[in-house]
Amino acid sequence: MLKNHLKIALRNLRKSVLFSSINVFGLSVGMTCCMLLLLYINSELSFDRHHEFADDIYLLRSENTYNGELMDNPRAPSPYARAMKAEYPEVTQVTRVWQNFLENEALLRVEESGKTLKAFNVKPGLQVDSTFFDVFTYQFTEGSSKGALDDIHSVVLSEKLARKLFGNQPALNRTIKIGGVSGFNENYRVTGVYRDESARSHIEAPYFLSINAGWVGSFLREQQQDYSGNNMFYTYLRLQPGADAAKFTDKLPAFVNKYAREDLKLAGMDKKMALLSVKDIHLFDKVDAILTPTSSVTYLYVLGSIALFTLLLACINFMNLATARSVKRAAEVGMRKVMGAQRGGIIGQFLGESMVLTLLALLVAVVLVVLFLPAFNQLSGKTMEFSDLLQPKIMAAFLGLALMTGLLAGSYPAFYLSVFNPLDVIKGRFTNSASATLLRRGLVVFQFVISIGLVVATIVIQGQMKFMREQPLGFDQDQQVVIPLRNEQSRKAYRALRNELLQNSQISGAAGTGYYPGILNPSDFGLYRPDQTISEKAVTKSNWVSPEFMEVLGFKVLAGRMLSKEFMGDTANKTMVVNEAILRKFNIPLEKAVGQKLNHGSDGTQSLEIVGVVQDFHFADLHQVIEPYAFFLNPEDSYNYLIAHVNTAETSKVLPFIESKWKTLVPDEPFTYSFLKEDFQKNYDADARTARIVNVFTIISILISCMGLFGLTAFEAQQRVKEIGVRKVLGASVASIVALLSKDFVKLILAAIVIASPLTWYLMNEWLQDFAYKIDIEWWVFALAGGLAVGIALLTVSFQSVKAALMNPVKSLRSE
């Protein structure tokens, strides 16, 4: 019986090449999309599950309240780790991680006999407690994780970095020099090399240093007992196996009261501690980053929905074409029933045909996945490999997807065809039922609701991306060359380097700064009016800059003056230049701002005078609202960055000049640079990735929908071939016949526009809520999406309609 079903299925595939091709291609494309997105979702859900103690590792996070405002913070003050381990027996081990927020790169050197063999910049590594490898699992290819960071001058390298530094030679016990605030340009002995796990972990580091090294080590030796401030350490707890995290969390308020309450009161804030499982960190979207950028469960739901809808579109094509062709299969069903076939056997036959088509589509889909995986990696920013496809759970998921697709696509046609009355069929009284026609039209509407929705989403996302690229930021971001100053040598050379650069007529200005717009600025402090208490403070971002900084970046001064070394208050850091957000926060009129004093510190005796006000500017990306910001003069000329404004669009001609001056003044450090505008735009990489994915799947969904429409139109033309012949004999024009065949489909598209518009408006409006500054969704967006849908549908339908209208009526009426 099975062999007979298979033979009939293959015979029907050969008889209807067009419809079979549409079905196989549509289903394979739909399954390819599903498989690729399934791989992506699996990758996102697998973060940090490879650690031996993954079920017992938790990040200690806090919800801090300042003046009634709640702020989520994934970091904690330094003494919390040690106190937690001492206080609670269920805490087996603790470790702290410090991320270098002062620099975006670190200089590494390999030296021999006083000569530099290699020198290059890398992303700064992480500084961790010696217990780090007791909490997190890393596979060492050289050395051992036990005691790897006991020595303050030890370093553990990633395999990739070890190969870059030492080639194919062993790295163990070799010495490297690490610059910047992490290494203080001192020598560190390699005590281990680990296999890089950054592709599946929120912890991404080219190397690990002891937390007691460099600047943070000096800080820890001086600041060990502050339980309210300096929230800059990621603190991880490893609980005993089987410990109840919820019950442990209930103990944390008592911990805060015992150790931190007095410090919190002096700081004018409150703190609530909570635990976050290491397996949930990557998808914890309440904060932008926990060592690496976080993602969102909502985003995965969106991708999952896109995958499901894409597959549904292909399944709908199958169901529509199968039910539309039911008249041609009716005689076969009638004869089978007359010969004694049972309904179950007929259902099995049609489901078998569906499964054959689906398995054929699965084979095509697997080939397409292998071919398009590199392109999808580039599109999604992932590094998935072919070996990921061979995981048993992935292969099982793919097979399950194929079976589900076959059942979904074949179920309605099978049950629909199996209920035909054989007497009606044999007497020629069978036609497609009204319910089948209605369902078919409903499915076409559903297809175009999805397609139109994706078109609207594409237009809105592209509009928001364009808005973010072109929105005035409140400063001049173009032609600003950023030169990092990472070591003591380059910082000391700042003044001389600046003077040399200004000798070039193509460089109109140069300035030093601790931070610049678009990068992380972790430096903040609290401000409050003299008539307020510290509990009413406003958290304010701070930056120490050179006197020229605001002029070089083109900030607009609304009142007062810029900072200057000519004023004693500026050099003593008793004065500040603020943005408009501070004035709004404290209800200070612009005309009365200059000369106003605001307090900081717990005792209220320290005050800062406002000497200037600049127009609000975006120091962070447009996801975030503009908040209070204060500039202070750095009197010591010690900066993290030098920014040079080039007054020509051909910056490439100026860069060799800058590099030559750098090599003269800082010969031991490689010259690196970036452009401020590009650095700022990197904040939108995740949004750009979303836009690219939606764009691709929008095109695919429209393609699948149009394939189904093409098939239905072809079948409709076949069914009405005699009617078209009669109309042509009676004088009907080609245009009128095309309109006759097209109008019903156009009505369906118009219905889809009416349904899709409010649904998509709501969903995209919700998406835009993630941005503090956003576009409005205008009416023309829906008009354009609807117009595109109607236009594409008409092109699809017209091809078959014109072909039918041009047919010779003699051929179609020959048998009448």
Short mmCIF file of C-alpha atoms in Angstrom, two decimals, residues 322-767:
data_model
loop_
_atom_site.label_atom_id
_atom_site.label_comp_id
_atom_site.label_asym_id
_atom_site.label_seq_id
_atom_site.Cartn_x
_atom_site.Cartn_y
_atom_site.Cartn_z
CA ALA A 322 -4.38 21.74 -3.49
CA THR A 323 -7.95 22.85 -2.78
CA ALA A 324 -8.09 24.88 -6.01
CA ARG A 325 -7.07 21.79 -7.98
CA SER A 326 -9.60 19.62 -6.16
CA VAL A 327 -11.88 19.50 -9.24
CA LYS A 328 -9.12 17.78 -11.20
CA ARG A 329 -8.56 15.26 -8.39
CA ALA A 330 -12.30 14.73 -7.79
CA ALA A 331 -12.69 12.01 -10.45
CA GLU A 332 -9.77 10.10 -8.95
CA VAL A 333 -11.33 10.28 -5.45
CA GLY A 334 -14.75 9.26 -6.85
CA MET A 335 -13.34 6.19 -8.62
CA ARG A 336 -11.39 5.17 -5.50
CA LYS A 337 -14.54 5.37 -3.37
CA VAL A 338 -16.56 3.38 -5.94
CA MET A 339 -13.82 0.74 -5.88
CA GLY A 340 -14.17 0.50 -2.07
CA ALA A 341 -11.53 2.89 -0.76
CA GLN A 342 -12.17 4.09 2.79
CA ARG A 343 -11.92 7.72 3.85
CA GLY A 344 -8.88 6.94 6.00
CA GLY A 345 -7.06 5.47 3.04
CA ILE A 346 -7.75 8.56 0.91
CA ILE A 347 -6.59 10.86 3.72
CA GLY A 348 -3.44 8.76 4.02
CA GLN A 349 -2.85 9.04 0.27
CA PHE A 350 -3.06 12.84 0.23
CA LEU A 351 -1.05 13.23 3.46
CA GLY A 352 1.54 10.91 1.91
CA GLU A 353 1.77 13.16 -1.13
CA SER A 354 2.21 16.13 1.19
CA MET A 355 4.98 14.32 3.09
CA VAL A 356 6.80 13.41 -0.15
CA LEU A 357 6.71 17.04 -1.22
CA THR A 358 7.82 18.20 2.23
CA LEU A 359 10.72 15.75 2.49
CA LEU A 360 11.83 16.80 -0.99
CA ALA A 361 11.61 20.42 0.16
CA LEU A 362 13.59 19.51 3.32
CA LEU A 363 16.48 18.16 1.22
CA VAL A 364 16.50 21.37 -0.83
CA ALA A 365 16.26 23.43 2.39
CA VAL A 366 19.26 21.70 4.00
CA VAL A 367 21.35 22.45 0.91
CA LEU A 368 20.18 26.08 0.99
CA VAL A 369 21.01 26.39 4.71
CA VAL A 370 24.56 25.16 4.10
CA LEU A 371 24.95 27.55 1.15
CA PHE A 372 23.49 30.60 2.89
CA LEU A 373 24.88 30.09 6.43
CA PRO A 374 27.96 32.31 5.82
CA ALA A 375 25.74 35.08 4.44
CA PHE A 376 23.34 34.68 7.37
CA ASN A 377 26.26 34.91 9.81
CA GLN A 378 27.24 38.19 8.23
CA LEU A 379 23.65 39.37 8.35
CA SER A 380 23.08 38.43 12.00
CA GLY A 381 26.55 39.05 13.42
CA LYS A 382 26.86 35.42 14.54
CA THR A 383 29.62 32.85 13.98
CA MET A 384 27.56 29.70 13.52
CA GLU A 385 29.26 26.80 11.73
CA PHE A 386 28.19 23.75 9.71
CA SER A 387 28.95 21.57 12.75
CA ASP A 388 26.10 23.32 14.59
CA LEU A 389 23.72 21.73 12.09
CA LEU A 390 24.91 18.26 13.07
CA GLN A 391 23.87 18.53 16.72
CA PRO A 392 21.29 15.81 17.47
CA LYS A 393 18.77 18.30 18.86
CA ILE A 394 19.14 20.53 15.78
CA MET A 395 18.75 17.61 13.37
CA ALA A 396 15.73 16.38 15.35
CA ALA A 397 14.26 19.89 15.25
CA PHE A 398 14.72 20.07 11.47
CA LEU A 399 13.07 16.68 10.94
CA GLY A 400 10.26 17.62 13.31
CA LEU A 401 9.85 20.89 11.40
CA ALA A 402 9.51 18.96 8.13
CA LEU A 403 6.92 16.56 9.58
CA MET A 404 4.97 19.43 11.12
CA THR A 405 5.08 21.30 7.81
CA GLY A 406 3.85 18.23 5.91
CA LEU A 407 0.95 17.69 8.32
CA LEU A 408 0.05 21.39 8.41
CA ALA A 409 0.21 21.84 4.64
CA GLY A 410 -1.49 18.56 3.77
CA SER A 411 -4.14 18.24 6.49
CA TYR A 412 -6.86 20.49 5.07
CA PRO A 413 -6.56 19.28 1.45
CA ALA A 414 -6.56 15.64 2.63
CA PHE A 415 -9.68 15.98 4.78
CA TYR A 416 -11.36 18.24 2.22
CA LEU A 417 -10.83 15.87 -0.72
CA SER A 418 -11.74 12.74 1.25
CA VAL A 419 -15.37 13.86 1.82
CA PHE A 420 -16.32 14.08 -1.89
CA ASN A 421 -19.57 12.30 -2.81
CA PRO A 422 -18.57 9.79 -5.52
CA LEU A 423 -22.05 9.95 -7.16
CA ASP A 424 -21.80 13.74 -7.64
CA VAL A 425 -18.30 13.41 -9.00
CA ILE A 426 -19.11 10.67 -11.53
CA LYS A 427 -22.24 12.53 -12.74
CA GLY A 428 -20.10 15.68 -13.25
CA ARG A 429 -22.03 17.72 -10.67
CA PHE A 430 -18.99 18.44 -8.48
CA THR A 431 -17.59 21.94 -8.18
CA ASN A 432 -15.46 23.68 -5.56
CA SER A 433 -17.61 24.41 -2.53
CA ALA A 434 -18.25 27.95 -1.31
CA SER A 435 -16.49 27.13 1.96
CA ALA A 436 -13.35 26.00 0.10
CA THR A 437 -13.38 29.15 -2.03
CA LEU A 438 -13.92 31.32 1.06
CA LEU A 439 -11.07 29.60 2.91
CA ARG A 440 -8.79 30.01 -0.07
CA ARG A 441 -9.52 33.72 -0.25
CA GLY A 442 -9.08 34.04 3.50
CA LEU A 443 -5.66 32.41 3.29
CA VAL A 444 -4.62 34.76 0.47
CA VAL A 445 -5.69 37.72 2.64
CA PHE A 446 -3.69 36.29 5.56
CA GLN A 447 -0.60 35.94 3.35
CA PHE A 448 -0.76 39.56 2.29
CA VAL A 449 -1.52 40.78 5.81
CA ILE A 450 1.85 39.30 6.81
CA SER A 451 3.63 40.64 3.72
CA ILE A 452 2.16 44.14 4.05
CA GLY A 453 2.97 44.13 7.77
CA LEU A 454 6.60 43.30 7.02
CA VAL A 455 6.75 46.01 4.34
CA VAL A 456 5.43 48.58 6.85
CA ALA A 457 7.94 47.32 9.45
CA THR A 458 10.74 47.69 6.92
CA ILE A 459 9.75 51.27 6.06
CA VAL A 460 9.42 52.26 9.73
CA ILE A 461 12.73 50.64 10.76
CA GLN A 462 14.56 52.23 7.84
CA GLY A 463 12.95 55.57 8.67
CA GLN A 464 14.09 55.34 12.31
CA MET A 465 17.60 54.32 11.25
CA LYS A 466 17.77 57.30 8.85
CA PHE A 467 16.43 59.58 11.61
CA MET A 468 19.18 58.40 13.98
CA ARG A 469 21.88 58.89 11.37
CA GLU A 470 20.73 62.39 10.42
CA GLN A 471 19.38 63.73 13.73
CA PRO A 472 21.38 66.80 14.91
CA LEU A 473 23.35 65.65 17.96
CA GLY A 474 24.14 69.08 19.40
CA PHE A 475 27.82 68.94 18.37
CA ASP A 476 29.91 68.58 15.23
CA GLN A 477 30.54 64.88 14.64
CA ASP A 478 31.92 65.11 11.13
CA GLN A 479 35.65 65.05 10.34
CA GLN A 480 36.62 64.49 13.98
CA VAL A 481 39.63 62.17 14.28
CA VAL A 482 39.88 60.42 17.66
CA ILE A 483 43.38 59.41 18.81
CA PRO A 484 43.49 57.24 21.96
CA LEU A 485 46.16 58.10 24.56
CA ARG A 486 46.63 54.79 26.32
CA ASN A 487 49.89 55.00 28.18
CA GLU A 488 51.82 57.43 30.32
CA GLN A 489 54.14 58.16 27.41
CA SER A 490 51.34 59.19 25.04
CA ARG A 491 49.56 61.19 27.75
CA LYS A 492 52.72 63.12 28.51
CA ALA A 493 53.14 63.81 24.78
CA TYR A 494 49.62 65.32 24.52
CA ARG A 495 50.64 68.99 24.63
CA ALA A 496 53.51 68.58 22.17
CA LEU A 497 51.39 66.44 19.83
CA ARG A 498 48.57 68.96 19.87
CA ASN A 499 50.96 71.81 19.02
CA GLU A 500 52.46 69.82 16.13
CA LEU A 501 49.03 68.98 14.70
CA LEU A 502 47.93 72.61 14.76
CA GLN A 503 50.86 73.46 12.48
CA ASN A 504 48.91 71.80 9.67
CA SER A 505 46.46 74.21 8.04
CA GLN A 506 44.05 71.34 7.38
CA ILE A 507 43.59 70.77 11.14
CA SER A 508 41.51 73.58 12.60
CA GLY A 509 41.53 72.45 16.22
CA ALA A 510 42.62 69.77 18.66
CA ALA A 511 41.52 69.04 22.23
CA GLY A 512 41.88 66.50 25.02
CA THR A 513 39.10 64.70 26.85
CA GLY A 514 38.39 61.90 29.25
CA TYR A 515 35.42 60.69 27.18
CA TYR A 516 33.63 61.71 24.00
CA PRO A 517 30.02 61.33 22.79
CA GLY A 518 29.02 57.84 21.71
CA ILE A 519 31.26 55.82 24.04
CA LEU A 520 30.63 54.62 27.58
CA ASN A 521 31.14 57.31 30.22
CA PRO A 522 30.83 55.65 33.65
CA SER A 523 31.85 58.79 35.57
CA ASP A 524 28.97 60.36 37.47
CA PHE A 525 28.22 62.11 40.75
CA GLY A 526 25.24 63.62 42.59
CA LEU A 527 24.16 67.29 42.51
CA TYR A 528 21.49 69.03 44.57
CA ARG A 529 20.40 72.59 45.33
CA PRO A 530 21.52 74.22 48.59
CA ASP A 531 17.90 74.05 49.82
CA GLN A 532 17.72 70.30 49.13
CA THR A 533 19.09 67.23 50.89
CA ILE A 534 21.37 64.63 49.37
CA SER A 535 18.39 62.27 49.04
CA GLU A 536 17.06 64.65 46.34
CA LYS A 537 20.26 64.61 44.29
CA ALA A 538 20.31 64.28 40.53
CA VAL A 539 22.80 61.78 39.09
CA THR A 540 24.99 63.77 36.70
CA LYS A 541 27.48 62.57 34.12
CA SER A 542 30.89 64.25 34.37
CA ASN A 543 33.81 64.73 32.00
CA TRP A 544 37.24 66.34 32.46
CA VAL A 545 38.32 68.16 29.30
CA SER A 546 40.84 70.63 27.93
CA PRO A 547 39.85 74.31 27.51
CA GLU A 548 39.47 73.84 23.73
CA PHE A 549 37.24 70.76 23.84
CA MET A 550 33.83 72.42 23.56
CA GLU A 551 34.98 74.69 20.76
CA VAL A 552 36.57 71.85 18.76
CA LEU A 553 33.37 69.77 18.98
CA GLY A 554 31.19 72.77 18.20
CA PHE A 555 29.03 72.88 21.34
CA LYS A 556 26.71 75.88 21.35
CA VAL A 557 27.18 78.09 24.42
CA LEU A 558 23.80 79.49 25.51
CA ALA A 559 24.98 81.41 28.56
CA GLY A 560 28.22 82.27 30.31
CA ARG A 561 31.60 81.08 29.05
CA MET A 562 33.68 78.01 28.33
CA LEU A 563 36.27 76.62 30.73
CA SER A 564 39.67 78.32 30.85
CA LYS A 565 42.99 77.99 32.68
CA GLU A 566 42.89 81.73 33.26
CA PHE A 567 40.29 81.26 35.99
CA MET A 568 41.41 79.86 39.33
CA GLY A 569 38.00 78.36 40.02
CA ASP A 570 38.23 76.35 36.80
CA THR A 571 41.70 74.98 37.53
CA ALA A 572 40.66 74.12 41.10
CA ASN A 573 37.54 72.28 39.81
CA LYS A 574 35.23 74.61 41.73
CA THR A 575 33.30 75.53 38.57
CA MET A 576 31.54 73.66 35.80
CA VAL A 577 29.86 74.07 32.44
CA VAL A 578 26.52 72.26 32.32
CA ASN A 579 23.88 71.29 29.78
CA GLU A 580 20.25 72.44 29.71
CA ALA A 581 19.09 69.17 31.31
CA ILE A 582 20.62 70.25 34.64
CA LEU A 583 18.69 73.53 34.53
CA ARG A 584 15.45 71.65 33.88
CA LYS A 585 16.23 69.24 36.70
CA PHE A 586 16.60 72.04 39.24
CA ASN A 587 14.12 74.51 37.70
CA ILE A 588 16.82 77.11 37.04
CA PRO A 589 15.97 79.72 34.34
CA LEU A 590 18.65 80.04 31.65
CA GLU A 591 19.11 83.76 32.27
CA LYS A 592 19.82 83.09 35.96
CA ALA A 593 21.97 79.98 35.52
CA VAL A 594 25.44 81.58 35.50
CA GLY A 595 26.59 82.03 39.08
CA GLN A 596 24.19 79.44 40.52
CA LYS A 597 25.77 77.00 42.96
CA LEU A 598 24.89 73.35 43.40
CA ASN A 599 26.03 71.07 46.20
CA HIS A 600 27.69 67.69 45.97
CA GLY A 601 28.97 65.31 48.61
CA SER A 602 27.18 64.02 51.68
CA ASP A 603 27.74 66.91 54.08
CA GLY A 604 26.51 69.74 51.83
CA THR A 605 29.63 71.87 52.40
CA GLN A 606 31.05 71.29 48.91
CA SER A 607 29.57 73.37 46.12
CA LEU A 608 30.16 73.90 42.40
CA GLU A 609 29.44 77.11 40.51
CA ILE A 610 27.86 77.14 37.05
CA VAL A 611 29.97 79.37 34.77
CA GLY A 612 28.48 78.30 31.44
CA VAL A 613 25.55 76.49 29.83
CA VAL A 614 25.75 74.58 26.56
CA GLN A 615 22.83 73.45 24.43
CA ASP A 616 21.68 69.89 25.12
CA PHE A 617 23.64 67.32 23.17
CA HIS A 618 23.45 63.55 22.76
CA PHE A 619 26.36 62.07 24.70
CA ALA A 620 24.70 58.64 24.33
CA ASP A 621 22.71 57.16 21.46
CA LEU A 622 19.08 58.06 20.72
CA HIS A 623 17.75 55.13 22.74
CA GLN A 624 18.49 57.24 25.81
CA VAL A 625 17.06 60.55 26.90
CA ILE A 626 19.45 63.48 27.40
CA GLU A 627 20.33 63.63 31.10
CA PRO A 628 22.31 66.09 33.28
CA TYR A 629 25.93 66.52 32.18
CA ALA A 630 28.77 68.62 33.61
CA PHE A 631 32.19 69.53 32.18
CA PHE A 632 35.23 70.22 34.35
CA LEU A 633 38.62 71.54 33.36
CA ASN A 634 41.45 69.04 33.56
CA PRO A 635 44.41 71.18 34.70
CA GLU A 636 47.00 68.41 34.34
CA ASP A 637 46.70 67.74 30.59
CA SER A 638 46.19 64.02 31.28
CA TYR A 639 43.53 62.75 28.89
CA ASN A 640 42.28 59.47 27.48
CA TYR A 641 41.76 60.87 23.98
CA LEU A 642 42.95 63.63 21.68
CA ILE A 643 40.35 64.78 19.15
CA ALA A 644 41.51 66.64 16.04
CA HIS A 645 39.05 68.47 13.80
CA VAL A 646 40.04 68.19 10.15
CA ASN A 647 38.68 71.00 7.97
CA THR A 648 38.77 69.01 4.75
CA ALA A 649 36.53 66.18 3.61
CA GLU A 650 39.65 64.32 2.38
CA THR A 651 40.76 63.19 5.82
CA SER A 652 42.85 60.38 4.31
CA LYS A 653 45.37 63.01 3.18
CA VAL A 654 45.78 64.34 6.73
CA LEU A 655 46.14 60.97 8.49
CA PRO A 656 49.72 60.30 7.26
CA PHE A 657 50.75 63.69 8.69
CA ILE A 658 49.17 62.86 12.08
CA GLU A 659 50.81 59.43 12.07
CA SER A 660 54.27 60.86 11.31
CA LYS A 661 54.00 63.29 14.26
CA TRP A 662 52.80 60.47 16.51
CA LYS A 663 55.74 58.24 15.59
CA THR A 664 58.14 61.09 16.32
CA LEU A 665 56.70 61.85 19.76
CA VAL A 666 55.46 58.40 20.80
CA PRO A 667 57.79 55.97 18.98
CA ASP A 668 57.06 52.96 21.18
CA GLU A 669 53.30 52.88 20.61
CA PRO A 670 51.51 51.94 17.35
CA PHE A 671 49.38 54.73 15.89
CA THR A 672 45.64 54.04 15.97
CA TYR A 673 42.68 56.29 15.33
CA SER A 674 38.94 56.26 14.71
CA PHE A 675 36.32 58.71 13.52
CA LEU A 676 33.89 60.07 16.08
CA LYS A 677 30.93 59.76 13.72
CA GLU A 678 31.64 56.08 13.06
CA ASP A 679 32.11 55.41 16.78
CA PHE A 680 28.74 57.01 17.51
CA GLN A 681 26.99 55.04 14.79
CA LYS A 682 28.31 51.75 16.24
CA ASN A 683 25.70 52.18 18.97
CA TYR A 684 23.09 51.31 16.34
CA ASP A 685 24.73 48.09 15.10
CA ALA A 686 22.07 45.90 16.75
CA ASP A 687 19.27 48.03 15.24
CA ALA A 688 20.95 47.90 11.83
CA ARG A 689 21.17 44.11 12.16
CA THR A 690 17.45 43.95 12.94
CA ALA A 691 16.74 46.14 9.92
CA ARG A 692 18.77 43.88 7.61
CA ILE A 693 17.03 40.73 8.86
CA VAL A 694 13.56 42.26 8.46
CA ASN A 695 14.47 43.51 4.97
CA VAL A 696 15.56 40.06 3.80
CA PHE A 697 12.54 38.26 5.24
CA THR A 698 10.18 40.90 3.86
CA ILE A 699 11.46 40.19 0.35
CA ILE A 700 11.17 36.44 0.94
CA SER A 701 7.61 36.70 2.27
CA ILE A 702 6.52 38.79 -0.72
CA LEU A 703 8.18 36.29 -3.06
CA ILE A 704 6.37 33.33 -1.46
CA SER A 705 3.03 35.17 -1.44
CA CYS A 706 3.39 36.11 -5.09
CA MET A 707 4.30 32.53 -6.03
CA GLY A 708 1.04 31.35 -4.47
CA LEU A 709 -0.87 34.12 -6.21
CA PHE A 710 0.80 33.19 -9.49
CA GLY A 711 -0.28 29.55 -9.06
CA LEU A 712 -3.86 30.47 -8.15
CA THR A 713 -4.12 32.82 -11.12
CA ALA A 714 -2.79 30.15 -13.47
CA PHE A 715 -5.34 27.66 -12.14
CA GLU A 716 -8.16 30.23 -12.29
CA ALA A 717 -7.26 30.92 -15.93
CA GLN A 718 -7.28 27.18 -16.69
CA GLN A 719 -10.69 26.75 -15.07
CA ARG A 720 -12.21 29.68 -16.98
CA VAL A 721 -10.57 29.03 -20.32
CA LYS A 722 -13.92 28.32 -22.08
CA GLU A 723 -15.54 31.37 -20.49
CA ILE A 724 -12.66 33.51 -21.74
CA GLY A 725 -13.04 31.99 -25.21
CA VAL A 726 -16.77 32.83 -25.35
CA ARG A 727 -16.11 36.38 -24.14
CA LYS A 728 -13.48 36.88 -26.84
CA VAL A 729 -15.83 35.57 -29.54
CA LEU A 730 -18.44 38.05 -28.30
CA GLY A 731 -15.92 40.90 -28.68
CA ALA A 732 -14.36 41.25 -25.25
CA SER A 733 -11.02 43.12 -25.28
CA VAL A 734 -7.79 41.83 -23.73
CA ALA A 735 -7.93 44.60 -21.12
CA SER A 736 -11.45 43.63 -20.00
CA ILE A 737 -10.46 39.96 -19.62
CA VAL A 738 -7.35 40.91 -17.64
CA ALA A 739 -9.51 43.10 -15.39
CA LEU A 740 -12.02 40.22 -15.00
CA LEU A 741 -9.33 37.82 -13.79
CA SER A 742 -7.53 40.43 -11.64
CA LYS A 743 -10.33 42.24 -9.81
CA ASP A 744 -11.10 39.48 -7.30
CA PHE A 745 -7.46 39.23 -6.26
CA VAL A 746 -7.14 43.02 -5.98
CA LYS A 747 -10.14 43.04 -3.63
CA LEU A 748 -8.37 40.49 -1.44
CA ILE A 749 -5.23 42.65 -1.32
CA LEU A 750 -7.28 45.70 -0.36
CA ALA A 751 -8.88 43.70 2.46
CA ALA A 752 -5.39 42.70 3.61
CA ILE A 753 -4.34 46.37 3.68
CA VAL A 754 -7.32 47.26 5.88
CA ILE A 755 -6.50 44.46 8.34
CA ALA A 756 -2.69 44.89 8.33
CA SER A 757 -2.57 48.67 8.83
CA PRO A 758 -3.87 49.00 12.43
CA LEU A 759 -2.10 45.82 13.57
CA THR A 760 1.25 46.94 12.17
CA TRP A 761 0.82 50.48 13.48
CA TYR A 762 0.39 49.12 17.01
CA LEU A 763 3.35 46.72 16.82
CA MET A 764 5.76 49.23 15.28
CA ASN A 765 4.67 51.93 17.71
CA GLU A 766 5.58 49.53 20.54
CA TRP A 767 8.99 48.92 18.93
#
